[in-house]
Amino acid sequence: MFKSIRGTKDILPNEQKYWEYFKTNAFDLSSIFGFKRIDTPTFESTDLFLRGIGLDTDIVTKETYSFTDRGENNITLQPEGTASVCRSYIENGMFNQPQPIKLFYFTSIFRYERPQSGRLREHHQFGIETIGSHDPELDAEIISFAWTLLKKIGLTNINLSINSIGDITDRKQFITELSQYYKNSGWAKNNCSDCIERISTNPLRILDCKNSNCKNYIKNSPNMISFLSEKNLKHFENVKKYLELAKINYQINNNLVRGLDYYTHTVFEIISDKDKRQNAMVGGGRYNGLIEKIGGNETPGVGFGMGVERVINEIINNKIKLPQKENNSILFTYLTNSSKSKAIEFNIIARKNNIKSELALSTRSLKANMRYANNLKFSTIVIIGDSDEKLNYITYKELNNGDQKDINEKELIDLMTNAKFN
RNA sequence: GUGGGCGUGGUAGAGUGGUUAAUACGCCCGGUUGUGGCCCGGGAGAGCGAGGGUUCGAUUCCCUCCGUCCACCCCA
């Protein structure tokens, strides 16, 4: 028997309501905030991600789905959404439109990881990007969007952490100091091999190490914030000020660094405050160097990615009530061959009038068809008898209260066409 | 990639080295040959993740693989 590939999942009909709920909220809010949808291909040239995300990041070195196609092109399934959007920005000359460009996307993301709860090899991300402005208020708007969306969906137990990792110049200094600190502190002797690797490849990530021994050293390590230039510090202050005005609670976490190389200045993360491990629902920040790195002019940008599966898990775990859609519908049943013809006609009329309807199966008894109607929560059942016998040969029955009346053909059609059916 | 738990019909979940592998839910049919939900009766559906080994005999013991879950790593 075939099974879905490891780390992939079917989204079955009974969970679609959560997806609809998420999308409706996300797309509506996008429109309110002035973001427009963009869909980019799910795969891109491998090089785009190598240059965009960074050669030394875990995502690129060990998590990409890469292959060579029949034309010998190196292809990678997108392991995140931002690089593609930026590529499209450059390729389609969006810099000629009024800046900033505000876009959102909803797409599959592929990472070759070991699956566990809240982590898949194909998952979905909703994300937004604002490209073309340095304005710190835009950083805050991105954060505010994510926060507002999660609140709107009904999540209450969420925490926002923010940090600034400055620009390249700030960071170079910081990294020098950081390396110096680690060298002088005798840290290397007894610490995790991951970090010893990181110190040369991606020193910032050391700050994120969960190893308890490493954590001791992190406590006393130099603080990134004190390396920010005056201008960049001001930028960060402005972001915080906006958040305060918007009454969004945040925590500053100076050890927050993201796993993608392109981030600069503001970085942030929103997690569920349950103590589960895979709890980051949103991650994002500013990426001022990215567009240039992948071949565009120097262009700033800021955005986030939101893990849809993780948000939906939270919706389910928190038992958030979804708005109930009234589900009015008719099942047409019939008793004879001639009434079957009528049923077919009525079913067509119902559908023409945008009424959800189905024709009963002729292989089932009336009783069985009624059971079916009941199980599928039809609101109404129409039983069509033999028109030769009497005038009002159609039974119109409401399943939720059991009320029924005998009507004729004209009355049924009136009910369906004059929107009396609701 | 590393470490640990698990793997029985659609789902949940018993069970045993040896005749037809419980049970519940769900599904189908029936219970006045024109009426549902409750109730009752009946029925279909797994040979116990895959392969190999031990044994007279394994779903049950052993090995490998695969999958799944959890933790690490990393991230959404």
CSV table of C-alpha atoms (C1' of nucleotides) in Angstrom, one decimal:
chain,number,residue,atom,x,y,z
A,1,MET,CA,0.0,0.0,0.0
A,2,PHE,CA,1.2,3.5,-0.8
A,3,LYS,CA,1.6,5.9,2.0
A,4,SER,CA,2.2,9.6,2.0
A,5,ILE,CA,5.9,10.4,1.9
A,6,ARG,CA,7.6,10.8,5.3
A,7,GLY,CA,7.0,14.2,6.8
A,8,THR,CA,4.0,15.0,4.5
A,9,LYS,CA,0.4,15.0,5.4
A,10,ASP,CA,-3.0,14.9,3.8
A,11,ILE,CA,-5.3,17.7,4.9
A,12,LEU,CA,-8.5,15.8,5.1
A,13,PRO,CA,-12.0,17.3,4.6
A,14,ASN,CA,-12.8,17.5,8.3
A,15,GLU,CA,-9.8,19.7,9.0
A,16,GLN,CA,-10.3,22.0,6.0
A,17,LYS,CA,-12.5,24.2,8.2
A,18,TYR,CA,-9.4,25.2,10.2
A,19,TRP,CA,-7.5,26.1,7.0
A,20,GLU,CA,-10.4,28.1,5.7
A,21,TYR,CA,-10.6,29.9,9.0
A,22,PHE,CA,-6.9,30.7,8.9
A,23,LYS,CA,-6.9,31.8,5.3
A,24,THR,CA,-9.9,34.0,5.6
A,25,ASN,CA,-8.5,35.8,8.6
A,26,ALA,CA,-5.0,36.1,7.0
A,27,PHE,CA,-6.2,37.3,3.7
A,28,ASP,CA,-8.7,39.7,5.0
A,29,LEU,CA,-6.1,41.2,7.3
A,30,SER,CA,-3.6,41.5,4.5
A,31,SER,CA,-6.1,43.5,2.6
A,32,ILE,CA,-6.7,45.7,5.6
A,33,PHE,CA,-3.0,46.3,6.0
A,34,GLY,CA,-2.5,47.0,2.3
A,35,PHE,CA,-0.8,43.8,1.3
A,36,LYS,CA,-1.4,42.2,-2.1
A,37,ARG,CA,-1.0,38.5,-2.9
A,38,ILE,CA,1.8,37.1,-4.8
A,39,ASP,CA,2.3,33.4,-5.8
A,40,THR,CA,5.8,32.4,-6.8
A,41,PRO,CA,6.8,28.9,-8.1
A,42,THR,CA,7.4,26.3,-5.5
A,43,PHE,CA,10.9,25.6,-6.9
A,44,GLU,CA,13.7,27.9,-7.9
A,45,SER,CA,17.2,27.8,-9.0
A,46,THR,CA,19.3,26.3,-6.2
A,47,ASP,CA,21.6,29.3,-6.5
A,48,LEU,CA,19.0,31.7,-5.4
A,49,PHE,CA,18.7,30.0,-2.0
A,50,LEU,CA,22.4,29.5,-1.6
A,51,ARG,CA,23.1,33.2,-2.1
A,52,GLY,CA,19.9,34.4,-0.4
A,53,ILE,CA,19.7,32.3,2.7
A,54,GLY,CA,23.5,31.7,3.1
A,55,LEU,CA,25.9,28.9,2.5
A,56,ASP,CA,26.6,28.2,6.1
A,57,THR,CA,23.0,28.0,7.3
A,58,ASP,CA,21.6,24.7,8.4
A,59,ILE,CA,18.6,25.2,6.1
A,60,VAL,CA,20.8,25.3,3.1
A,61,THR,CA,23.5,22.8,4.1
A,62,LYS,CA,21.3,20.0,5.2
A,63,GLU,CA,17.7,20.7,4.7
A,64,THR,CA,17.0,21.5,1.1
A,65,TYR,CA,15.2,19.3,-1.4
A,66,SER,CA,17.5,19.7,-4.3
A,67,PHE,CA,17.8,17.9,-7.6
A,68,THR,CA,19.0,18.2,-11.1
A,69,ASP,CA,16.2,18.2,-13.7
A,70,ARG,CA,16.3,16.6,-17.1
A,71,GLY,CA,17.8,19.8,-18.6
A,72,GLU,CA,20.7,19.6,-16.1
A,73,ASN,CA,19.4,22.6,-14.1
A,74,ASN,CA,20.0,22.7,-10.4
A,75,ILE,CA,16.6,23.1,-8.7
A,76,THR,CA,15.6,23.4,-5.1
A,77,LEU,CA,12.1,23.2,-3.6
A,78,GLN,CA,11.7,26.5,-1.7
A,79,PRO,CA,12.8,26.1,2.0
A,80,GLU,CA,11.4,29.5,2.8
A,81,GLY,CA,9.4,32.2,1.1
A,82,THR,CA,11.3,35.4,1.1
A,83,ALA,CA,14.0,34.7,-1.4
A,84,SER,CA,11.5,33.9,-4.1
A,85,VAL,CA,9.5,37.0,-3.5
A,86,CYS,CA,12.6,39.1,-3.7
A,87,ARG,CA,13.6,37.4,-6.9
A,88,SER,CA,10.3,38.3,-8.3
A,89,TYR,CA,10.6,41.9,-7.1
A,90,ILE,CA,13.8,42.3,-9.0
A,91,GLU,CA,12.7,40.3,-12.1
A,92,ASN,CA,9.5,42.1,-12.5
A,93,GLY,CA,10.9,45.6,-11.9
A,94,MET,CA,8.7,46.3,-8.9
A,95,PHE,CA,11.2,49.0,-7.9
A,96,ASN,CA,9.5,51.1,-10.6
A,97,GLN,CA,6.2,51.1,-8.7
A,98,PRO,CA,5.5,53.3,-5.6
A,99,GLN,CA,7.6,52.0,-2.7
A,100,PRO,CA,7.4,50.1,-0.5
A,101,ILE,CA,5.9,47.1,-2.2
A,102,LYS,CA,3.7,45.1,0.2
A,103,LEU,CA,3.1,41.5,-0.6
A,104,PHE,CA,1.8,38.4,1.0
A,105,TYR,CA,2.0,34.7,0.1
A,106,PHE,CA,0.6,31.4,1.1
A,107,THR,CA,2.7,28.5,0.0
A,108,SER,CA,4.3,25.1,0.6
A,109,ILE,CA,7.7,25.1,2.2
A,110,PHE,CA,10.0,22.1,1.9
A,111,ARG,CA,12.8,21.1,4.4
A,112,TYR,CA,14.4,17.8,4.7
A,113,GLU,CA,14.1,17.4,8.5
A,114,ARG,CA,13.3,14.6,10.9
A,115,PRO,CA,9.6,15.0,11.4
A,116,GLN,CA,8.2,15.4,14.9
A,117,SER,CA,5.3,17.3,16.4
A,118,GLY,CA,4.9,20.6,14.7
A,119,ARG,CA,7.6,19.8,12.2
A,120,LEU,CA,7.1,18.5,8.7
A,121,ARG,CA,9.0,18.1,5.5
A,122,GLU,CA,6.3,19.9,3.6
A,123,HIS,CA,4.6,22.6,5.6
A,124,HIS,CA,2.7,25.7,4.7
A,125,GLN,CA,3.7,29.3,5.4
A,126,PHE,CA,1.8,32.4,5.2
A,127,GLY,CA,4.1,35.4,5.0
A,128,ILE,CA,4.3,39.1,4.3
A,129,GLU,CA,7.0,41.2,2.9
A,130,THR,CA,7.5,45.0,2.7
A,131,ILE,CA,10.2,45.8,0.3
A,132,GLY,CA,11.8,49.2,-0.5
A,133,SER,CA,11.9,51.2,2.7
A,134,HIS,CA,14.1,51.7,5.7
A,135,ASP,CA,11.3,53.1,7.8
A,136,PRO,CA,11.4,51.5,11.3
A,137,GLU,CA,7.7,51.8,11.5
A,138,LEU,CA,7.4,49.2,8.8
A,139,ASP,CA,9.4,46.7,10.9
A,140,ALA,CA,6.8,47.4,13.6
A,141,GLU,CA,3.9,47.0,11.2
A,142,ILE,CA,5.1,43.6,10.2
A,143,ILE,CA,5.3,42.6,13.8
A,144,SER,CA,2.0,44.2,14.5
A,145,PHE,CA,0.4,42.3,11.6
A,146,ALA,CA,1.6,38.9,12.9
A,147,TRP,CA,0.4,39.8,16.4
A,148,THR,CA,-2.9,41.1,15.3
A,149,LEU,CA,-3.6,38.1,13.1
A,150,LEU,CA,-2.9,35.6,15.8
A,151,LYS,CA,-5.0,37.5,18.3
A,152,LYS,CA,-7.8,37.8,15.7
A,153,ILE,CA,-7.7,34.1,15.2
A,154,GLY,CA,-8.3,33.7,18.9
A,155,LEU,CA,-4.9,32.8,20.3
A,156,THR,CA,-4.3,34.3,23.7
A,157,ASN,CA,-1.1,32.6,25.0
A,158,ILE,CA,1.4,34.1,22.7
A,159,ASN,CA,4.8,35.7,23.4
A,160,LEU,CA,6.7,38.1,21.2
A,161,SER,CA,10.5,38.4,21.4
A,162,ILE,CA,12.4,41.0,19.6
A,163,ASN,CA,16.0,41.9,19.1
A,164,SER,CA,18.2,43.9,16.8
A,165,ILE,CA,21.3,42.4,15.2
A,166,GLY,CA,22.4,45.6,13.6
A,167,ASP,CA,23.9,45.9,10.1
A,168,ILE,CA,27.0,44.2,8.8
A,169,THR,CA,29.4,46.7,10.2
A,170,ASP,CA,27.9,46.5,13.7
A,171,ARG,CA,27.9,42.8,13.5
A,172,LYS,CA,31.4,42.4,12.3
A,173,GLN,CA,32.6,44.3,15.4
A,174,PHE,CA,30.3,42.3,17.6
A,175,ILE,CA,31.5,39.0,16.2
A,176,THR,CA,35.1,40.0,16.8
A,177,GLU,CA,34.3,40.8,20.4
A,178,LEU,CA,32.3,37.7,20.8
A,179,SER,CA,35.0,35.4,19.5
A,180,GLN,CA,37.5,37.1,21.7
A,181,TYR,CA,35.3,36.6,24.7
A,182,TYR,CA,34.9,32.9,23.9
A,183,LYS,CA,38.6,32.4,23.3
A,184,ASN,CA,39.6,34.1,26.5
A,185,SER,CA,37.0,32.5,28.7
A,186,GLY,CA,38.4,28.9,28.4
A,187,TRP,CA,35.0,28.0,26.9
A,188,ALA,CA,36.3,25.8,24.1
A,189,LYS,CA,37.6,23.0,26.4
A,190,ASN,CA,34.4,21.7,27.6
A,191,ASN,CA,31.7,22.8,25.3
A,192,CYS,CA,29.5,21.4,22.6
A,193,SER,CA,31.0,20.5,19.3
A,194,ASP,CA,28.2,22.3,17.5
A,195,CYS,CA,29.3,25.6,19.0
A,196,ILE,CA,33.0,25.0,18.3
A,197,GLU,CA,31.9,24.6,14.7
A,198,ARG,CA,29.7,27.7,14.8
A,199,ILE,CA,32.4,30.0,16.1
A,200,SER,CA,34.1,29.9,12.8
A,201,THR,CA,31.1,29.5,10.5
A,202,ASN,CA,28.2,31.3,12.1
A,203,PRO,CA,29.2,32.8,15.5
A,204,LEU,CA,25.9,34.5,16.2
A,205,ARG,CA,24.2,31.1,16.5
A,206,ILE,CA,26.3,30.4,19.6
A,207,LEU,CA,24.0,32.7,21.5
A,208,ASP,CA,21.1,30.5,20.7
A,209,CYS,CA,22.7,27.3,22.0
A,210,LYS,CA,20.5,25.3,24.4
A,211,ASN,CA,23.4,23.4,25.9
A,212,SER,CA,23.4,24.3,29.6
A,213,ASN,CA,27.1,24.7,29.8
A,214,CYS,CA,27.1,27.1,26.8
A,215,LYS,CA,24.2,29.0,28.4
A,216,ASN,CA,26.5,29.9,31.4
A,217,TYR,CA,28.9,31.5,29.0
A,218,ILE,CA,26.2,33.2,27.0
A,219,LYS,CA,25.0,35.0,30.2
A,220,ASN,CA,28.2,37.0,30.5
A,221,SER,CA,28.9,37.4,26.8
A,222,PRO,CA,29.0,40.8,25.1
A,223,ASN,CA,25.6,42.2,24.3
A,224,MET,CA,24.8,42.9,20.7
A,225,ILE,CA,22.8,46.0,21.5
A,226,SER,CA,25.8,47.8,22.8
A,227,PHE,CA,27.5,47.4,19.4
A,228,LEU,CA,24.7,49.0,17.4
A,229,SER,CA,25.6,52.3,15.7
A,230,GLU,CA,23.7,55.3,16.9
A,231,LYS,CA,21.5,55.2,13.9
A,232,ASN,CA,20.7,51.6,14.2
A,233,LEU,CA,20.0,51.9,17.9
A,234,LYS,CA,17.6,54.7,17.0
A,235,HIS,CA,15.9,52.4,14.5
A,236,PHE,CA,15.4,49.8,17.1
A,237,GLU,CA,14.1,52.4,19.6
A,238,ASN,CA,11.5,53.5,17.0
A,239,VAL,CA,10.3,49.9,16.5
A,240,LYS,CA,9.8,49.5,20.2
A,241,LYS,CA,8.0,52.8,20.5
A,242,TYR,CA,5.5,51.8,17.8
A,243,LEU,CA,4.9,48.5,19.5
A,244,GLU,CA,4.2,50.3,22.8
A,245,LEU,CA,1.8,52.6,21.1
A,246,ALA,CA,0.1,49.6,19.6
A,247,LYS,CA,-0.1,48.1,23.0
A,248,ILE,CA,1.8,45.0,21.9
A,249,ASN,CA,3.7,43.3,24.7
A,250,TYR,CA,7.2,42.3,23.7
A,251,GLN,CA,10.2,41.0,25.4
A,252,ILE,CA,13.7,41.9,24.4
A,253,ASN,CA,15.8,38.8,23.9
A,254,ASN,CA,19.4,39.7,23.0
A,255,ASN,CA,20.1,36.1,22.2
A,256,LEU,CA,17.6,35.9,19.5
A,257,VAL,CA,19.3,35.3,16.2
A,258,ARG,CA,17.7,33.8,13.2
A,259,GLY,CA,18.9,30.9,11.2
A,260,LEU,CA,18.9,32.7,7.9
A,261,ASP,CA,21.9,34.8,7.0
A,262,TYR,CA,19.9,37.6,5.4
A,263,TYR,CA,18.5,39.2,8.5
A,264,THR,CA,19.7,42.7,9.7
A,265,HIS,CA,18.4,45.1,12.3
A,266,THR,CA,15.1,44.0,13.7
A,267,VAL,CA,14.5,40.2,14.2
A,268,PHE,CA,11.5,38.8,16.0
A,269,GLU,CA,9.8,35.6,16.9
A,270,ILE,CA,6.3,34.8,18.2
A,271,ILE,CA,5.9,31.6,20.2
A,272,SER,CA,3.1,29.9,22.0
A,273,ASP,CA,3.8,30.1,25.7
A,274,LYS,CA,3.1,26.4,26.3
A,275,ASP,CA,6.3,24.7,27.0
A,276,LYS,CA,6.4,22.7,23.9
A,277,ARG,CA,9.6,22.7,21.9
A,278,GLN,CA,8.4,23.3,18.4
A,279,ASN,CA,6.6,26.4,19.4
A,280,ALA,CA,7.8,29.1,17.1
A,281,MET,CA,4.8,30.1,15.1
A,282,VAL,CA,6.2,33.2,13.5
A,283,GLY,CA,9.7,34.3,12.7
A,284,GLY,CA,10.9,37.3,10.8
A,285,GLY,CA,12.8,40.5,10.6
A,286,ARG,CA,14.5,43.0,8.4
A,287,TYR,CA,16.7,41.9,5.5
A,288,ASN,CA,18.4,44.9,4.1
A,289,GLY,CA,21.2,43.0,2.3
A,290,LEU,CA,19.2,40.3,0.6
A,291,ILE,CA,18.0,41.9,-2.6
A,292,GLU,CA,21.5,43.1,-3.4
A,293,LYS,CA,22.9,39.7,-2.7
A,294,ILE,CA,20.7,38.0,-5.2
A,295,GLY,CA,21.4,40.5,-7.9
A,296,GLY,CA,19.2,43.6,-7.4
A,297,ASN,CA,20.0,47.1,-6.4
A,298,GLU,CA,20.6,47.8,-2.7
A,299,THR,CA,17.0,47.6,-1.4
A,300,PRO,CA,15.8,47.2,2.1
A,301,GLY,CA,13.0,44.8,3.1
A,302,VAL,CA,11.3,43.4,6.2
A,303,GLY,CA,8.8,40.5,6.6
A,304,PHE,CA,7.8,37.4,8.4
A,305,GLY,CA,6.9,33.7,7.8
A,306,MET,CA,4.2,32.1,9.8
A,307,GLY,CA,3.9,28.3,10.1
A,308,VAL,CA,0.3,27.5,9.3
A,309,GLU,CA,0.3,24.0,10.7
A,310,ARG,CA,1.6,25.2,14.0
A,311,VAL,CA,-1.0,27.9,14.2
A,312,ILE,CA,-3.7,25.4,13.4
A,313,ASN,CA,-2.4,23.1,16.1
A,314,GLU,CA,-2.8,26.0,18.5
A,315,ILE,CA,-6.3,26.6,17.3
A,316,ILE,CA,-7.2,23.0,17.9
A,317,ASN,CA,-5.3,22.7,21.2
A,318,ASN,CA,-6.9,25.9,22.6
A,319,LYS,CA,-10.4,24.7,21.4
A,320,ILE,CA,-11.0,27.9,19.7
A,321,LYS,CA,-14.6,28.1,18.4
A,322,LEU,CA,-14.8,28.6,14.7
A,323,PRO,CA,-17.7,30.6,13.3
A,324,GLN,CA,-20.5,28.3,12.4
A,325,LYS,CA,-21.7,28.4,8.8
A,326,GLU,CA,-25.4,27.8,8.4
A,327,ASN,CA,-25.5,24.7,6.3
A,328,ASN,CA,-28.8,24.6,4.6
A,329,SER,CA,-29.2,21.9,2.1
A,330,ILE,CA,-31.7,19.6,0.5
A,331,LEU,CA,-31.7,15.9,-0.2
A,332,PHE,CA,-34.1,14.9,-2.9
A,333,THR,CA,-35.6,11.4,-2.4
A,334,TYR,CA,-38.2,9.7,-4.5
A,335,LEU,CA,-40.4,6.6,-4.5
A,336,THR,CA,-41.0,5.6,-8.0
A,337,ASN,CA,-39.3,5.8,-11.4
A,338,SER,CA,-41.4,8.7,-12.5
A,339,SER,CA,-40.8,10.6,-9.3
A,340,LYS,CA,-37.1,10.0,-9.8
A,341,SER,CA,-37.2,12.0,-13.0
A,342,LYS,CA,-38.9,14.8,-11.0
A,343,ALA,CA,-36.2,14.6,-8.4
A,344,ILE,CA,-33.5,15.0,-11.0
A,345,GLU,CA,-35.2,18.1,-12.3
A,346,PHE,CA,-35.7,19.6,-8.9
A,347,ASN,CA,-32.1,18.9,-7.9
A,348,ILE,CA,-30.9,20.8,-11.0
A,349,ILE,CA,-33.2,23.7,-10.2
A,350,ALA,CA,-32.0,23.8,-6.6
A,351,ARG,CA,-28.4,24.0,-7.7
A,352,LYS,CA,-29.2,26.7,-10.2
A,353,ASN,CA,-30.5,28.7,-7.3
A,354,ASN,CA,-27.3,28.1,-5.4
A,355,ILE,CA,-28.9,25.8,-2.9
A,356,LYS,CA,-26.6,23.0,-1.8
A,357,SER,CA,-28.4,19.8,-2.8
A,358,GLU,CA,-28.0,16.2,-3.6
A,359,LEU,CA,-30.0,13.5,-5.2
A,360,ALA,CA,-30.7,10.4,-3.1
A,361,LEU,CA,-29.1,7.2,-4.3
A,362,SER,CA,-31.5,4.8,-6.0
A,363,THR,CA,-29.6,1.9,-4.5
A,364,ARG,CA,-30.7,2.9,-1.1
A,365,SER,CA,-34.0,2.6,0.6
A,366,LEU,CA,-35.8,5.7,1.8
A,367,LYS,CA,-34.9,4.9,5.3
A,368,ALA,CA,-31.2,4.5,4.4
A,369,ASN,CA,-31.3,7.8,2.5
A,370,MET,CA,-32.8,9.5,5.4
A,371,ARG,CA,-30.1,8.2,7.7
A,372,TYR,CA,-27.6,9.5,5.2
A,373,ALA,CA,-29.3,12.9,5.2
A,374,ASN,CA,-29.2,12.9,9.0
A,375,ASN,CA,-25.5,11.9,9.2
A,376,LEU,CA,-24.5,14.6,6.7
A,377,LYS,CA,-26.6,17.1,8.5
A,378,PHE,CA,-28.9,18.1,5.6
A,379,SER,CA,-31.4,20.7,6.8
A,380,THR,CA,-34.2,19.6,4.5
A,381,ILE,CA,-35.4,16.4,2.8
A,382,VAL,CA,-37.8,16.4,0.0
A,383,ILE,CA,-39.7,13.2,-0.6
A,384,ILE,CA,-41.3,13.0,-4.0
A,385,GLY,CA,-44.2,10.6,-4.3
A,386,ASP,CA,-46.3,9.6,-7.3
A,387,SER,CA,-48.0,12.7,-8.8
A,388,ASP,CA,-50.9,10.6,-10.2
A,389,GLU,CA,-52.2,9.8,-6.8
A,390,LYS,CA,-52.8,13.3,-5.4
A,391,LEU,CA,-52.2,17.0,-5.9
A,392,ASN,CA,-49.8,17.7,-3.0
A,393,TYR,CA,-47.5,14.7,-3.7
A,394,ILE,CA,-44.3,16.2,-2.4
A,395,THR,CA,-43.3,16.0,1.2
A,396,TYR,CA,-41.1,18.8,2.4
A,397,LYS,CA,-39.5,18.0,5.7
A,398,GLU,CA,-37.1,19.9,7.9
A,399,LEU,CA,-34.8,17.6,9.6
A,400,ASN,CA,-33.7,19.6,12.6
A,401,ASN,CA,-37.3,19.9,14.0
A,402,GLY,CA,-39.1,17.2,12.2
A,403,ASP,CA,-41.7,19.5,10.8
A,404,GLN,CA,-43.1,18.4,7.4
A,405,LYS,CA,-45.8,19.5,5.0
A,406,ASP,CA,-47.3,18.2,1.8
A,407,ILE,CA,-46.9,20.6,-1.1
A,408,ASN,CA,-47.2,20.5,-4.9
A,409,GLU,CA,-44.6,21.1,-7.5
A,410,LYS,CA,-45.2,24.8,-7.9
A,411,GLU,CA,-44.9,25.4,-4.2
A,412,LEU,CA,-41.6,23.5,-4.1
A,413,ILE,CA,-40.2,25.5,-7.0
A,414,ASP,CA,-41.3,28.7,-5.3
A,415,LEU,CA,-39.6,27.8,-2.1
A,416,MET,CA,-36.4,27.2,-4.0
A,417,THR,CA,-36.4,30.2,-6.4
A,418,ASN,CA,-37.9,32.9,-4.2
A,419,ALA,CA,-35.2,32.5,-1.6
A,420,LYS,CA,-37.7,31.4,0.9
A,421,PHE,CA,-35.4,28.5,1.4
A,422,ASN,CA,-32.7,29.7,3.7
B,1,G,C1',22.2,13.5,11.5
B,2,U,C1',21.9,11.6,17.2
B,3,G,C1',19.0,9.2,21.3
B,4,G,C1',14.5,6.9,23.3
B,5,G,C1',9.1,4.9,23.0
B,6,C,C1',5.7,2.6,19.7
B,7,G,C1',3.7,-0.1,15.0
B,8,U,C1',-3.1,-5.2,15.7
B,9,G,C1',-9.7,-3.9,10.8
B,10,G,C1',-11.3,3.2,8.7
B,11,U,C1',-10.5,5.0,14.0
B,12,A,C1',-9.8,3.7,19.1
B,13,G,C1',-8.1,-0.4,21.6
B,14,A,C1',-7.7,-5.9,24.2
B,15,G,C1',-5.0,-10.3,23.5
B,16,U,C1',-2.1,-15.1,23.2
B,17,G,C1',4.1,-19.5,21.3
B,18,G,C1',-0.8,-23.5,18.8
B,19,U,C1',-8.4,-24.6,16.4
B,20,U,C1',-12.7,-19.4,12.9
B,21,A,C1',-7.5,-12.5,16.5
B,22,A,C1',-11.9,-9.6,21.5
B,23,U,C1',-14.6,-5.1,22.1
B,24,A,C1',-16.2,0.0,21.0
B,25,C,C1',-17.1,3.8,17.4
B,26,G,C1',-17.7,4.4,12.4
B,27,C,C1',-19.7,2.0,7.8
B,28,C,C1',-23.7,-1.1,5.1
B,29,C,C1',-28.6,-3.6,5.5
B,30,G,C1',-33.0,-4.5,8.2
B,31,G,C1',-36.8,-3.8,12.2
B,32,U,C1',-44.9,-1.1,9.2
B,33,U,C1',-42.1,-3.0,1.5
B,34,G,C1',-43.5,6.3,2.2
B,35,U,C1',-39.7,8.8,6.8
B,36,G,C1',-34.1,10.1,9.9
B,37,G,C1',-31.8,11.1,14.9
B,38,C,C1',-32.7,6.9,20.2
B,39,C,C1',-33.2,1.7,20.5
B,40,C,C1',-32.9,-3.4,18.6
B,41,G,C1',-31.1,-7.2,15.1
B,42,G,C1',-27.8,-8.6,11.2
B,43,G,C1',-23.5,-7.8,8.0
B,44,A,C1',-18.9,-6.4,5.6
B,45,G,C1',-13.9,-5.3,7.0
B,46,A,C1',-7.4,-6.9,9.9
B,47,G,C1',-4.1,-12.3,10.0
B,48,C,C1',-1.5,-8.4,13.7
B,49,G,C1',4.2,-2.4,9.5
B,50,A,C1',7.9,-5.2,5.8
B,51,G,C1',11.7,-8.8,5.2
B,52,G,C1',14.5,-12.6,7.5
B,53,G,C1',15.6,-15.9,11.7
B,54,U,C1',14.5,-19.3,16.1
B,55,U,C1',10.6,-23.1,16.6
B,56,C,C1',6.8,-28.9,15.0
B,57,G,C1',4.2,-24.1,15.0
B,58,A,C1',4.7,-16.8,15.8
B,59,U,C1',0.7,-11.6,15.5
B,60,U,C1',3.2,-13.1,20.2
B,61,C,C1',10.7,-14.4,20.9
B,62,C,C1',15.3,-12.4,18.1
B,63,C,C1',17.6,-9.3,14.0
B,64,U,C1',17.4,-5.8,10.1
B,65,C,C1',14.7,-2.2,7.5
B,66,C,C1',10.6,1.1,7.1
B,67,G,C1',7.1,4.1,9.4
B,68,U,C1',5.4,6.9,13.5
B,69,C,C1',5.8,9.6,18.1
B,70,C,C1',9.0,12.3,21.5
B,71,A,C1',13.6,14.7,22.6
B,72,C,C1',18.2,16.9,20.6
B,73,C,C1',19.8,19.7,16.4
B,74,C,C1',17.4,23.3,13.6
B,75,C,C1',13.2,26.0,12.5
B,76,A,C1',7.5,27.9,11.0
